[in-house]
């Protein structure tokens, strides 16, 4: 089918609301199923008045199974933002449990669905979803994705601000993981970025890796990136839907089960992925790296390995 039923789990939140809005505008979405433990029916009623053809239904806390019925794509921004006094471990434990329980429901009700994970830490939550589905005997690695599109979006935007290029034509592959030093932008592979060196290069890399901190600081206690994240989530969802519809040549970085560094015990990695009717059709290799990028990759791998193992250990202990 060209058009698909899409669910958003966590649709009432800071990311979930604008994400639901943007998905209502996507012509590939026929039906939008909005679920949250609070607020989803209200968001659904509001978004449903927008004059596009898709049907919108909101589901309250006790209607998760109904929300997942017949769904082809599930996008998960559900979670808790970090509150004052909360440690990173507190955040991990809360979001890990939320994502684990949602994955179990998907495995039960809509085991054929493609799952797009936004809830952080993505480097750990994607292995969690995968392990839960594996336990349930319904895991297909071609259908589980960590959404890293915001890193690609930031890289294009920040590079374009330096070079004066149009960000829409500035395509930067960003590989590795989805937090801090695990984010590896490959500027050497872009027309606009390949000649950047020295301090300008270092600063841009840092800005792409830690761009989220700019938003946290500017929001001053009111949260983290939600609008740009919603845009990135909607863009990745659209790419997947076009791939599912049979469109050719859709290649974008996303964090998936990957053979690229499996020999180093790292079995999830983001690299440019070709999307098609089955989800992941092809994992592209990284291509040639500059010496600086080799260093970034060397810093990424041990951190990423720990993040992945933490996710797996969480499910093993659950
Ligand atoms: P963010 O800025 O990351 O979007 P929010 O706290 O604004 O953070 O949004 C997270 C949303 O996830 C909230 O609306 C919250 O109710 C929702 N949520 C939390 N736990 C669950 C769950 N188990 N299932 C669905 N939604 C959930």
Coordinates of C-alpha atoms and ligand atoms in Angstrom, one line a residue:
X1 CA 0.0 0.0 0.0
X2 CA 1.2 3.5 -0.7
X3 CA -0.2 5.0 2.4
X4 CA 0.0 3.7 6.0
X5 CA -1.4 3.8 9.5
X6 CA 1.1 5.5 11.8
X7 CA 1.0 5.6 15.7
X8 CA 2.7 8.1 17.9
X9 CA 3.3 6.8 21.5
X10 CA 3.9 9.8 23.8
X11 CA 1.8 12.1 21.5
X12 CA 0.9 14.5 24.3
X13 CA 4.5 15.5 25.0
X14 CA 6.8 18.3 24.0
X15 CA 8.0 16.3 20.9
X16 CA 4.8 14.3 20.5
X17 CA 2.5 17.2 19.9
X18 CA 4.4 18.9 17.0
X19 CA 5.3 15.5 15.6
X20 CA 1.6 14.6 15.5
X21 CA 0.9 17.9 13.7
X22 CA 3.7 17.3 11.1
X23 CA 2.5 13.7 10.5
X24 CA -1.0 15.1 9.9
X25 CA 0.5 17.0 7.0
X26 CA 2.2 14.0 5.5
X27 CA 0.3 12.7 2.5
X28 CA 1.8 9.2 3.0
X29 CA -0.1 8.9 6.4
X30 CA -3.7 7.7 6.0
X31 CA -4.4 7.2 9.6
X32 CA -2.9 8.6 12.7
X33 CA -3.2 6.9 16.1
X34 CA -2.2 9.1 19.0
X35 CA -1.5 7.5 22.4
X36 CA -0.2 8.9 25.6
X37 CA -0.7 8.2 29.3
X38 CA -2.1 11.7 29.4
X39 CA -3.5 14.2 26.9
X40 CA -3.7 12.2 23.7
X41 CA -7.4 12.6 23.0
X42 CA -7.1 16.4 23.3
X43 CA -4.2 16.5 20.9
X44 CA -6.0 14.2 18.5
X45 CA -9.2 16.3 18.5
X46 CA -7.1 19.4 17.8
X47 CA -5.0 18.0 15.1
X48 CA -8.0 16.2 13.5
X49 CA -9.4 19.6 12.4
X50 CA -6.5 20.2 10.0
X51 CA -7.8 19.9 6.4
X52 CA -5.8 16.9 5.2
X53 CA -7.5 13.5 4.5
X54 CA -6.0 11.3 7.2
X55 CA -8.1 10.0 10.1
X56 CA -6.9 10.9 13.6
X57 CA -7.8 9.0 16.7
X58 CA -6.6 9.7 20.3
X59 CA -6.2 6.9 22.9
X60 CA -6.1 7.4 26.7
X61 CA -3.7 5.5 29.0
X62 CA -5.7 2.3 29.2
X63 CA -6.1 1.9 25.4
X64 CA -2.6 1.1 24.2
X65 CA -3.5 -2.1 22.5
X66 CA -6.4 -0.4 20.6
X67 CA -3.9 2.4 19.6
X68 CA -1.6 -0.2 18.0
X69 CA -4.2 -2.2 16.1
X70 CA -3.3 -2.5 12.4
X71 CA -0.5 0.0 12.7
X72 CA 2.4 -0.2 10.2
X73 CA 4.7 2.4 11.7
X74 CA 5.1 3.3 15.4
X75 CA 7.0 6.4 16.4
X76 CA 8.1 6.6 20.1
X77 CA 8.9 9.9 21.7
X78 CA 7.4 8.8 25.1
X79 CA 9.5 9.4 28.1
X80 CA 10.4 11.9 30.8
X81 CA 12.7 14.9 30.3
X82 CA 15.5 15.3 32.8
X83 CA 14.3 17.3 35.8
X84 CA 16.4 19.2 38.3
X85 CA 18.0 16.7 40.7
X86 CA 17.6 13.8 38.4
X87 CA 20.7 11.9 37.4
X88 CA 21.4 10.5 34.0
X89 CA 20.8 7.1 35.5
X90 CA 17.4 8.1 36.8
X91 CA 16.5 9.2 33.2
X92 CA 17.9 6.0 31.8
X93 CA 15.9 3.8 34.2
X94 CA 12.6 5.7 33.7
X95 CA 12.8 5.8 29.9
X96 CA 14.2 2.3 29.6
X97 CA 11.1 0.9 31.4
X98 CA 8.7 3.0 29.4
X99 CA 10.3 1.9 26.1
X100 CA 10.5 -1.8 27.2
X101 CA 6.8 -1.9 28.1
X102 CA 5.8 -0.2 24.8
X103 CA 8.0 -2.6 22.8
X104 CA 6.3 -5.5 24.5
X105 CA 2.9 -4.2 23.6
X106 CA 4.0 -3.7 20.0
X107 CA 5.4 -7.2 19.8
X108 CA 2.1 -8.5 21.0
X109 CA -0.4 -6.4 19.0
X110 CA 1.5 -5.2 15.9
X111 CA 4.6 -7.4 15.6
X112 CA 5.0 -6.5 11.9
X113 CA 5.3 -2.7 12.6
X114 CA 8.3 -0.6 11.9
X115 CA 9.5 1.0 15.2
X116 CA 11.1 4.4 15.2
X117 CA 12.7 5.2 18.5
X118 CA 13.1 8.8 19.6
X119 CA 13.1 8.3 23.4
X120 CA 16.6 8.9 24.8
X121 CA 19.2 7.6 25.3
X122 CA 18.7 6.2 21.8
X123 CA 22.1 4.3 21.9
X124 CA 20.5 2.2 24.7
X125 CA 16.7 2.3 23.9
X126 CA 17.1 0.8 20.4
X127 CA 19.0 -2.2 21.9
X128 CA 16.2 -2.4 24.5
X129 CA 13.4 -2.5 22.0
X130 CA 15.3 -5.0 19.9
X131 CA 16.0 -7.3 22.9
X132 CA 12.3 -7.2 24.0
X133 CA 11.1 -8.2 20.5
X134 CA 13.8 -10.9 20.4
X135 CA 12.5 -12.3 23.7
X136 CA 9.0 -12.3 22.2
X137 CA 10.3 -14.1 19.1
X138 CA 9.1 -11.4 16.7
X139 CA 12.4 -9.4 16.1
X140 CA 13.2 -8.3 12.6
X141 CA 16.3 -6.0 12.6
X142 CA 15.1 -4.4 9.4
X143 CA 12.2 -2.8 11.3
X144 CA 13.8 -1.1 14.3
X145 CA 15.3 2.3 13.9
X146 CA 16.9 4.9 16.2
X147 CA 16.0 8.4 14.8
X148 CA 19.3 10.3 14.4
X149 CA 17.9 12.7 11.9
X150 CA 18.3 15.7 14.2
X151 CA 22.1 15.2 14.1
X152 CA 21.9 15.3 10.3
X153 CA 19.6 18.4 10.3
X154 CA 21.9 20.2 12.7
X155 CA 25.0 19.4 10.7
X156 CA 23.4 20.7 7.5
X157 CA 22.1 23.9 9.2
X158 CA 25.3 24.7 11.2
X159 CA 27.6 24.0 8.2
X160 CA 25.4 26.2 6.0
X161 CA 25.7 29.0 8.5
X162 CA 29.5 28.9 8.1
X163 CA 29.6 28.5 4.3
X164 CA 26.6 30.4 3.3
X165 CA 25.2 27.4 1.4
X166 CA 21.6 26.4 1.3
X167 CA 21.0 24.0 4.1
X168 CA 18.6 22.0 2.0
X169 CA 21.4 21.2 -0.4
X170 CA 24.0 20.6 2.3
X171 CA 24.0 16.9 3.0
X172 CA 26.3 15.7 5.8
X173 CA 26.4 12.0 6.6
X174 CA 26.5 11.7 10.4
X175 CA 27.3 8.2 11.7
X176 CA 27.9 6.4 15.0
X177 CA 25.4 7.0 17.8
X178 CA 23.1 9.7 19.0
X179 CA 24.7 11.4 21.9
X180 CA 27.8 13.6 22.5
X181 CA 31.0 12.0 21.4
X182 CA 29.3 9.0 19.8
X183 CA 28.0 11.5 17.1
X184 CA 30.5 11.4 14.2
X185 CA 29.9 13.9 11.4
X186 CA 31.6 13.1 8.1
X187 CA 32.3 16.6 6.8
X188 CA 35.1 15.3 4.5
X189 CA 32.4 13.7 2.4
X190 CA 30.5 17.0 1.7
X191 CA 31.3 19.6 -0.9
X192 CA 30.7 22.5 1.5
X193 CA 32.5 21.0 4.5
X194 CA 35.6 19.2 3.1
X195 CA 37.9 22.1 3.2
X196 CA 37.1 23.1 6.7
X197 CA 40.2 22.7 9.1
X198 CA 41.6 23.8 12.4
X199 CA 39.6 25.7 14.9
X200 CA 36.6 26.2 12.6
X201 CA 36.4 22.4 12.0
X202 CA 36.8 21.6 15.7
X203 CA 34.1 24.1 16.7
X204 CA 31.6 22.9 14.1
X205 CA 32.1 19.2 15.2
X206 CA 31.6 20.2 18.8
X207 CA 28.4 22.2 17.9
X208 CA 26.9 19.3 16.0
X209 CA 27.8 16.8 18.8
X210 CA 26.5 19.1 21.6
X211 CA 23.8 21.1 19.8
X212 CA 21.2 19.9 22.2
X213 CA 22.9 21.7 25.0
X214 CA 22.3 25.0 23.3
X215 CA 18.5 24.3 23.5
X216 CA 18.5 23.1 27.1
X217 CA 20.4 26.2 28.2
X218 CA 18.2 28.6 26.2
X219 CA 15.0 26.9 27.5
X220 CA 16.4 27.5 31.0
X221 CA 14.8 24.5 32.8
X222 CA 11.7 24.2 30.6
X223 CA 13.1 21.2 28.7
X224 CA 15.2 20.2 25.7
X225 CA 14.8 20.2 21.9
X226 CA 11.2 19.4 21.0
X227 CA 10.3 21.4 17.8
X228 CA 13.5 20.6 15.8
X229 CA 13.3 17.0 17.1
X230 CA 9.7 16.8 15.9
X231 CA 10.7 18.1 12.5
X232 CA 13.5 15.5 12.3
X233 CA 11.2 12.7 13.5
X234 CA 8.6 13.6 10.9
X235 CA 11.2 13.8 8.2
X236 CA 12.6 10.3 9.0
X237 CA 9.1 8.9 9.2
X238 CA 8.3 10.3 5.7
X239 CA 11.6 8.8 4.3
X240 CA 10.6 5.4 5.7
X241 CA 7.0 5.7 4.4
X242 CA 8.4 6.5 0.9
X243 CA 10.7 3.5 1.1
X244 CA 7.8 1.3 2.2
X245 CA 5.8 2.6 -0.8
X246 CA 8.5 1.3 -3.1
X247 CA 10.3 4.6 -3.9
X248 CA 13.9 3.9 -4.9
X249 CA 17.2 5.6 -3.7
X250 CA 16.1 6.7 -0.2
X251 CA 19.2 6.7 1.8
X252 CA 19.6 8.4 5.2
X253 CA 21.5 7.8 8.4
X254 CA 19.7 5.9 11.1
X255 CA 20.7 3.8 14.1
X256 CA 20.1 0.2 13.4
X257 CA 21.4 -3.3 13.9
X258 CA 24.5 -3.2 11.8
X259 CA 27.3 -5.5 10.7
X260 CA 29.8 -2.6 10.3
X261 CA 31.5 -2.9 13.8
X262 CA 29.9 -6.2 14.9
X263 CA 33.4 -7.8 15.1
X264 CA 34.2 -5.2 17.8
X265 CA 31.1 -6.3 19.8
X266 CA 29.2 -3.2 18.6
X267 CA 26.1 -4.5 16.8
X268 CA 24.1 -1.3 16.5
X269 CA 25.4 1.6 14.6
X270 CA 24.2 4.5 12.5
X271 CA 25.4 4.8 8.9
X272 CA 23.6 5.8 5.7
X273 CA 20.8 3.2 5.3
X274 CA 18.8 2.4 2.2
X275 CA 15.1 2.2 3.0
X276 CA 12.7 0.1 1.1
X277 CA 9.6 -2.1 1.3
X278 CA 11.1 -4.2 4.1
X279 CA 12.5 -1.2 6.1
X280 CA 16.3 -1.5 6.1
X281 CA 17.3 -2.7 2.6
X282 CA 21.0 -2.0 2.7
X283 CA 23.5 -0.9 5.3
X284 CA 26.0 1.4 3.5
X285 CA 29.6 1.4 4.7
X286 CA 31.1 4.6 6.0
X287 CA 33.3 5.4 3.0
X288 CA 36.6 7.2 3.2
X289 CA 37.4 9.0 6.5
X290 CA 39.8 11.8 7.1
X291 CA 42.4 11.4 9.8
X292 CA 40.3 13.7 12.1
X293 CA 37.2 11.5 11.4
X294 CA 39.2 8.4 12.3
X295 CA 39.9 10.0 15.6
X296 CA 36.2 10.9 16.2
X297 CA 35.3 7.3 15.3
X298 CA 37.9 5.9 17.7
X299 CA 36.4 8.1 20.5
X300 CA 32.8 7.0 19.5
X301 CA 33.2 3.2 19.6
X302 CA 34.0 2.5 23.3
X303 CA 31.2 4.9 24.5
X304 CA 28.7 3.4 22.1
X305 CA 29.6 -0.1 23.1
X306 CA 28.9 0.7 26.8
X307 CA 25.6 2.4 25.9
X308 CA 24.5 -0.7 23.9
X309 CA 25.6 -3.1 26.6
X310 CA 23.7 -1.1 29.2
X311 CA 20.5 -1.4 27.2
X312 CA 20.9 -5.2 26.7
X313 CA 21.7 -5.7 30.4
X314 CA 18.6 -3.8 31.4
X315 CA 16.4 -6.2 29.4
X316 CA 18.3 -9.2 30.6
X317 CA 17.7 -8.2 34.3
X318 CA 14.0 -7.3 33.7
Ligands
LIG1 P1 9.8 15.5 25.5 O1 10.3 16.9 25.6 O2 10.9 14.5 25.4 O3 8.8 15.3 24.5 P2 7.7 15.4 27.5 O4 7.7 15.0 29.0 O5 7.2 16.7 27.1 O6 9.2 15.2 27.0 O7 6.9 14.3 26.7 C1 7.0 12.9 27.0 C2 5.6 12.4 26.9 O8 5.7 10.9 27.1 C3 4.6 12.9 27.9 O9 3.4 13.4 27.3 C4 4.3 11.7 28.8 O10 3.0 11.7 29.3 C5 4.5 10.6 27.8 N1 4.7 9.2 28.4 C6 5.4 8.9 29.5 N2 5.3 7.6 29.8 C7 4.5 7.1 28.8 C8 4.1 5.8 28.4 N3 4.4 4.7 29.2 N4 3.3 5.6 27.3 C9 3.0 6.7 26.5 N5 3.4 7.9 26.8 C10 4.2 8.1 27.9

